[in-house]
Phi, psi and omega in degrees: 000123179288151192283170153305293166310005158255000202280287196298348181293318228266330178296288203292332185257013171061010197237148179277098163284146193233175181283159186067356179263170198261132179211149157278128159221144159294149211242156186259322172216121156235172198223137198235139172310123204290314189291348214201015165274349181305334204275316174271348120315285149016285180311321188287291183310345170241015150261016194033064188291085173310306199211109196303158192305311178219093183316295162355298198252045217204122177226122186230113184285151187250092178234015179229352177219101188214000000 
């Protein structure tokens, strides 16, 4: 029986993903930390990075620094 998290791995990665495995998978959202996203801006502008793949889907909740 498969985990939830190998369930949503093996849909994203087109793969029977298992626990411990290595997987490419397409991302449906991903989201950064209101604390620690300064850092991954940061990171972009200086590999200099024009445009992130899908603004639309990139979430960054603001609840801890506010």
């Amino acid at each position: 029986m498969s985990t939830i998290s190998e369930k949503i791995f093996s849909r994203a990665s087109k793969s029977d993903a298992r626990a411990d495995d290595f997987v490419i998978a397409d991302v449906d959202c991903a989201m950064a930390h209101d604390g620690t996203s300064v850092l991954a801006v940061k990171a972009f502008r200086e590999m200099e990075v024009q445009k992130v793949w899908d603004p639309a889907r990139i979430v960054i909740p603001f609840d801890h620094i506010v």
